[in-house]
PDB file of C-alpha atoms in Angstrom:
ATOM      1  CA  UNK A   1      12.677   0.338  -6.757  1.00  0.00           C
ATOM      2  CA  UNK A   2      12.428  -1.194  -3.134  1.00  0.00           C
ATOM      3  CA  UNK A   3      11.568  -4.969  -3.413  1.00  0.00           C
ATOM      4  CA  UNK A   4      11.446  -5.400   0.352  1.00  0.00           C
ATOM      5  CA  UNK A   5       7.907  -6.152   1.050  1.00  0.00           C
ATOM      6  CA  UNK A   6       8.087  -8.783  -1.782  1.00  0.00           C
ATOM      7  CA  UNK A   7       9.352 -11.312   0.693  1.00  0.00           C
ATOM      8  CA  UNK A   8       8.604 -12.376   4.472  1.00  0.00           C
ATOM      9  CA  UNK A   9      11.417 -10.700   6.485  1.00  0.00           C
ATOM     10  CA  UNK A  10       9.613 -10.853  10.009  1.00  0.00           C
ATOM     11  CA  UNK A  11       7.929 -14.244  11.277  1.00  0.00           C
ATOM     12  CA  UNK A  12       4.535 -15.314  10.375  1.00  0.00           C
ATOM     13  CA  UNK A  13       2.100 -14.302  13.350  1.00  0.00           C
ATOM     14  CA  UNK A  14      -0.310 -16.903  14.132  1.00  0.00           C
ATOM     15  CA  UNK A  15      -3.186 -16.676  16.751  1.00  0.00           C
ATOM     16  CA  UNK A  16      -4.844 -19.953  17.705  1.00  0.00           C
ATOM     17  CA  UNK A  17      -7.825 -20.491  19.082  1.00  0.00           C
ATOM     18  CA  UNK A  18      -7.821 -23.512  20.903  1.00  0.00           C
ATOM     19  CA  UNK A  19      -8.974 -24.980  24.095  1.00  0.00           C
ATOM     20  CA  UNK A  20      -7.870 -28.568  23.786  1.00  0.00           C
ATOM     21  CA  UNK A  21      -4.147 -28.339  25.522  1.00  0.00           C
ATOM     22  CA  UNK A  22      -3.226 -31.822  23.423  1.00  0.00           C
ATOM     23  CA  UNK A  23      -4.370 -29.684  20.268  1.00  0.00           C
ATOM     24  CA  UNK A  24      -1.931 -26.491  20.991  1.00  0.00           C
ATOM     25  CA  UNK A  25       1.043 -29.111  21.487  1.00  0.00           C
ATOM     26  CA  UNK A  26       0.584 -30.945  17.717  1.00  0.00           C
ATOM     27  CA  UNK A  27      -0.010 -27.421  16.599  1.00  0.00           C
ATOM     28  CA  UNK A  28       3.350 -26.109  18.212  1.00  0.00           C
ATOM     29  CA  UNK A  29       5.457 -29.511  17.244  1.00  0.00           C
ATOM     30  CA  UNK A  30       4.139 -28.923  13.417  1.00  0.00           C
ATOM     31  CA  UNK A  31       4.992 -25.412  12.868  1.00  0.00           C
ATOM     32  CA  UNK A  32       8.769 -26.083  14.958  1.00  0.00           C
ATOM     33  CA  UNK A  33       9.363 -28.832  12.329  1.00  0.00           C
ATOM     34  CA  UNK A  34       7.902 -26.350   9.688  1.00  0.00           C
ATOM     35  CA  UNK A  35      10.123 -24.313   7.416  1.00  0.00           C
ATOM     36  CA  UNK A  36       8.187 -21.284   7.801  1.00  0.00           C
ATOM     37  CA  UNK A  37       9.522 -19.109  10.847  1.00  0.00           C
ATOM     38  CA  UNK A  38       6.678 -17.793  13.001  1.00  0.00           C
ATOM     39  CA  UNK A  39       5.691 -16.817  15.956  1.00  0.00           C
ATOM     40  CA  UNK A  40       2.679 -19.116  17.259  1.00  0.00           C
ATOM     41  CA  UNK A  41      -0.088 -16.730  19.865  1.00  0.00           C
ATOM     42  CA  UNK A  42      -2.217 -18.901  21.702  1.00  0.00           C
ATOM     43  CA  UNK A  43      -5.692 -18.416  23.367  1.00  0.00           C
ATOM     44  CA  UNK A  44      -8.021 -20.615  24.617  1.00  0.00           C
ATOM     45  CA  UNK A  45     -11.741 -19.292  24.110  1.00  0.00           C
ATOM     46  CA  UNK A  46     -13.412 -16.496  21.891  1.00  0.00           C
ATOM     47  CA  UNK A  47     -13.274 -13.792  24.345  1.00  0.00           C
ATOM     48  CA  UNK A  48      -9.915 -14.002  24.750  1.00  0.00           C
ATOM     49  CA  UNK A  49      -9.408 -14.359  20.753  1.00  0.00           C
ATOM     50  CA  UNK A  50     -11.559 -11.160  19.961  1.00  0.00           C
ATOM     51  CA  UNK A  51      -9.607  -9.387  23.015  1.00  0.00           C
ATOM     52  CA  UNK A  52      -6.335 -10.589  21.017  1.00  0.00           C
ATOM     53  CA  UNK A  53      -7.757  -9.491  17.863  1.00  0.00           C
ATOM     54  CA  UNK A  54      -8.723  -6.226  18.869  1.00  0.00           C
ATOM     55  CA  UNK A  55      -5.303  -5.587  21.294  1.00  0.00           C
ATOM     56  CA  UNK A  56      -7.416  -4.754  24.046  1.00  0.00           C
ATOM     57  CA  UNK A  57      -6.402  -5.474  27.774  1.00  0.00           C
ATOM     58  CA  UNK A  58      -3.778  -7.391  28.633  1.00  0.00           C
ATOM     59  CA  UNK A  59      -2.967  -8.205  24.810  1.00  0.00           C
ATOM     60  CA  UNK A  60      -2.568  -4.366  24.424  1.00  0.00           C
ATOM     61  CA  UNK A  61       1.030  -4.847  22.985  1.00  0.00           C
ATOM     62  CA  UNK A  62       0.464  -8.365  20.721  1.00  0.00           C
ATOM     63  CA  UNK A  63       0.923  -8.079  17.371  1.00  0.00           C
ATOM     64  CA  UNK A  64      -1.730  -8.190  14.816  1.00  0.00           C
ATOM     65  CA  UNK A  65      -1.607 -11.797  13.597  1.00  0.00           C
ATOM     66  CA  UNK A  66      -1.276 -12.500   9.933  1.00  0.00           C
ATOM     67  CA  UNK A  67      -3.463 -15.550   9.963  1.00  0.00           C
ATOM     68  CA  UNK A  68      -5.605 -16.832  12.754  1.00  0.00           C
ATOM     69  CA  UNK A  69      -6.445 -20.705  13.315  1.00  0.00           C
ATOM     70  CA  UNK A  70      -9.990 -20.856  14.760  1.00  0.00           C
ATOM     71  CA  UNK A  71     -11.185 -23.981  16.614  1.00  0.00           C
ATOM     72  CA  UNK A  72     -15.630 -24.058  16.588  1.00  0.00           C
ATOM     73  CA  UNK A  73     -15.313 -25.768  20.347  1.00  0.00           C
ATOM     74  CA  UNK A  74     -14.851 -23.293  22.716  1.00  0.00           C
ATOM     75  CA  UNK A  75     -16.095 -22.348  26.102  1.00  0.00           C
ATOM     76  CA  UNK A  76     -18.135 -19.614  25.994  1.00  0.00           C
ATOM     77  CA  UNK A  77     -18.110 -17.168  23.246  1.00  0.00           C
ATOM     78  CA  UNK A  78     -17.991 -20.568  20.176  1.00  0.00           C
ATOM     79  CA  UNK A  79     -15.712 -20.017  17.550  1.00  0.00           C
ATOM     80  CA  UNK A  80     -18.335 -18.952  14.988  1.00  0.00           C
ATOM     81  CA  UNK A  81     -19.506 -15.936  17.032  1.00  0.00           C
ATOM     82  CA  UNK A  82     -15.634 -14.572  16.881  1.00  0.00           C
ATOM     83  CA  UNK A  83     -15.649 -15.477  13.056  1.00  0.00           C
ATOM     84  CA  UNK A  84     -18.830 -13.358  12.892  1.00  0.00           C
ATOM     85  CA  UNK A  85     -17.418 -10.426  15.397  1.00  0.00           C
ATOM     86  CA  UNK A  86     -13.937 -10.526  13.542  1.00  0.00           C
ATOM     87  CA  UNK A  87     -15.225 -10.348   9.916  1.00  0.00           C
ATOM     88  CA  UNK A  88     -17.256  -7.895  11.130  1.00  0.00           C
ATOM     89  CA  UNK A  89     -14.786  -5.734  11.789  1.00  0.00           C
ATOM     90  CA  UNK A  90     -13.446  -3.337   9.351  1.00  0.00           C
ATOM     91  CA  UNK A  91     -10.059  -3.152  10.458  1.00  0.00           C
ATOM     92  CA  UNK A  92      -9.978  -7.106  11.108  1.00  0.00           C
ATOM     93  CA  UNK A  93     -11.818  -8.797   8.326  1.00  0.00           C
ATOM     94  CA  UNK A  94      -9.005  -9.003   5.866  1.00  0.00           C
ATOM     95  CA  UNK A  95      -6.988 -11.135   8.656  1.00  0.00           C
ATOM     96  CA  UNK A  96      -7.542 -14.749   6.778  1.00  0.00           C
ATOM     97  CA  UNK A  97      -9.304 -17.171   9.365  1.00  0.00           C
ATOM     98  CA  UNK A  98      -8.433 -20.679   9.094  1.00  0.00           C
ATOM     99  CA  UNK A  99     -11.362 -22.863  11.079  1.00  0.00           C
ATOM    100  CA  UNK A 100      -9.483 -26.213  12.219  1.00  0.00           C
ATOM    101  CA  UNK A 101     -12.024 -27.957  13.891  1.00  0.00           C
ATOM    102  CA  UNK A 102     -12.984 -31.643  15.177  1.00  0.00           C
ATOM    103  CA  UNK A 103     -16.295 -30.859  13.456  1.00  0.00           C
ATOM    104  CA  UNK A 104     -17.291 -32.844  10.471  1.00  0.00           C
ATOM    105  CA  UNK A 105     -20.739 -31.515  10.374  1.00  0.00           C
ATOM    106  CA  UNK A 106     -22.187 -30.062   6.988  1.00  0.00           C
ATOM    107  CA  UNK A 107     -23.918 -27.372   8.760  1.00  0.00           C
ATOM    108  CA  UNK A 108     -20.900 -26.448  10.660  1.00  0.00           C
ATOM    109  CA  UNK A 109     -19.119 -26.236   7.029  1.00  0.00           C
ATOM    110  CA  UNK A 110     -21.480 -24.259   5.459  1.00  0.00           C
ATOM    111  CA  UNK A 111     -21.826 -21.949   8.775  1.00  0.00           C
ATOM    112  CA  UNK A 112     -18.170 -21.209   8.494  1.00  0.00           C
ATOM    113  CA  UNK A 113     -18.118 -19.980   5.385  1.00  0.00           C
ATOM    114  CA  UNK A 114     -21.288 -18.315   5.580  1.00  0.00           C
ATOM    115  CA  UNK A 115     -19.529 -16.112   8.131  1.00  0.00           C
ATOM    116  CA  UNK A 116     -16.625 -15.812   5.711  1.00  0.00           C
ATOM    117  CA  UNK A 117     -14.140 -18.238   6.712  1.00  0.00           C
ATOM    118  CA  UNK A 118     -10.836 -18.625   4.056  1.00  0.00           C
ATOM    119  CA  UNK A 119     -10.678 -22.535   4.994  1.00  0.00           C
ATOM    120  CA  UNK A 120     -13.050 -25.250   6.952  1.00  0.00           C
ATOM    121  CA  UNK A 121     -10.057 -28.372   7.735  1.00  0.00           C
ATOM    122  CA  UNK A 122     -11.116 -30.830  10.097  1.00  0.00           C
ATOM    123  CA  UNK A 123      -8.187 -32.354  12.567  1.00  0.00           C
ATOM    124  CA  UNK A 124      -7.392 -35.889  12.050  1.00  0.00           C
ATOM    125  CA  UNK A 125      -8.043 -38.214  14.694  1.00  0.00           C
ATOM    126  CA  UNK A 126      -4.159 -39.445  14.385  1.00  0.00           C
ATOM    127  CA  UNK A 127      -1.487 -37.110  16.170  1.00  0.00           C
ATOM    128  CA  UNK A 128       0.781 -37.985  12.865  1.00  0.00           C
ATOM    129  CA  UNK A 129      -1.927 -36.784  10.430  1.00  0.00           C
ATOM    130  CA  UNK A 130      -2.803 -34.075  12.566  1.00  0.00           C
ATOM    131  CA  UNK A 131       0.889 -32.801  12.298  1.00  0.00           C
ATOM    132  CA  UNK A 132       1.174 -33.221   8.229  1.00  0.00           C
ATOM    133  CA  UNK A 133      -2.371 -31.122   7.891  1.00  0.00           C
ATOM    134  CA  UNK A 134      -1.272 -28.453  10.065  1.00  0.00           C
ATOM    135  CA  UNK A 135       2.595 -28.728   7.652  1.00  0.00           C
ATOM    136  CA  UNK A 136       0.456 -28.601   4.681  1.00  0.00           C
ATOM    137  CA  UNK A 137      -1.617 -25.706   5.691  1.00  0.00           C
ATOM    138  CA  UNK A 138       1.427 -23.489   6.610  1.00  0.00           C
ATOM    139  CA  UNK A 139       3.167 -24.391   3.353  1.00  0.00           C
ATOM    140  CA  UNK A 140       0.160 -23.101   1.433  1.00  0.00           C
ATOM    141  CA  UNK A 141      -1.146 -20.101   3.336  1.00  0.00           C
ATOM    142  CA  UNK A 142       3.052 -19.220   3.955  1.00  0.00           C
ATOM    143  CA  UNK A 143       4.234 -20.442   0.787  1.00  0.00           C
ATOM    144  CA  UNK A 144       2.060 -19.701  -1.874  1.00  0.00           C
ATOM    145  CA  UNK A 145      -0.975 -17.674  -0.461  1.00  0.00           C
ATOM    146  CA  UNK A 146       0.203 -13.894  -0.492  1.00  0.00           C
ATOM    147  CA  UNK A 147      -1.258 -12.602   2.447  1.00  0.00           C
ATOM    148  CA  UNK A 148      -2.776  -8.814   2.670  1.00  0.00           C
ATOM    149  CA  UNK A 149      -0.402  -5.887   4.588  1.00  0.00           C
ATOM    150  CA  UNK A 150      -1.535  -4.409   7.217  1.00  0.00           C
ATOM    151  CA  UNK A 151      -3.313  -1.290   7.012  1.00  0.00           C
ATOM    152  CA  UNK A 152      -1.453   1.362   8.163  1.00  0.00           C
ATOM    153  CA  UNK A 153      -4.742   3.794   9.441  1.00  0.00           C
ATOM    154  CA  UNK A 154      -6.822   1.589  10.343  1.00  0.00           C
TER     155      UNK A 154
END
């Protein structure tokens, strides 16, 4: 019997959502001095996430990320209108969404998962504890989550 999809052979794909330029540099320095290998896709607002998402455009050729990391801030289309468009989706809904947000509001919380976020973490203030929550997030959702295959017709 072939094991092979038992392990991670490929990278982790990653899509963040982020506008904050300071916010996609921790993000980047965490996951290089993570042991997970991955490739990190970055967008700055919901249009472009959704356009990402759906490989429309110039993100024709992008591959379909295996987790996406969702910031609620964003210019224009807010991150909880591309949780609500993504899960949605048939063919994107079972991509787990990860909302890492500066947000500490209740509302936004319960919003989130409402709209059937997988996680609500809020970034720490402090570059260093922004770092070790973004190491402890890939360790989980890399190392013991098992994430769900792609669909092949979709």
């Amino acid at each position: 019997m072939n094991d092979q999809n038992s392990f991670r052979a490929e990278p982790a794909q990653i899509l963040l959502v982020e506008d904050n330029p300071g916010d996609v540099r921790l993000t980047r320095e965490a996951f290089k001095a993570g042991r997970i290998e991955n490739d990190l896709h970055v967008v700055s607002n919901g249009t472009e996430a959704l356009a990402f998402l759906s490989q429309q455009g110039e993100y024709a050729d992008v591959p379909r990320p295996d987790l996406v990391l969702l910031d609620l801030n964003l210019p224009g289309k807010d991150g909880q209108d591309v949780l609500e468009e993504l899960k949605a989706d048939p063919s994107l809904r079972s991509i787990p969404v990860i909302v890492l947000t500066s947000s500490r509001a209740e509302e936004d919380v319960v919003t989130s998962y409402d709209l059937h976020a997988n996680a609500y973490l809020t970034k720490p203030v402090d570059p260093d504890e922004f770092i070790e929550t973004v190491r402890a997030f890939e360790k989980f959702w890399f190392s013991v989550v098992r994430l769900p295959p792609e669909a092949d017709n979709v």
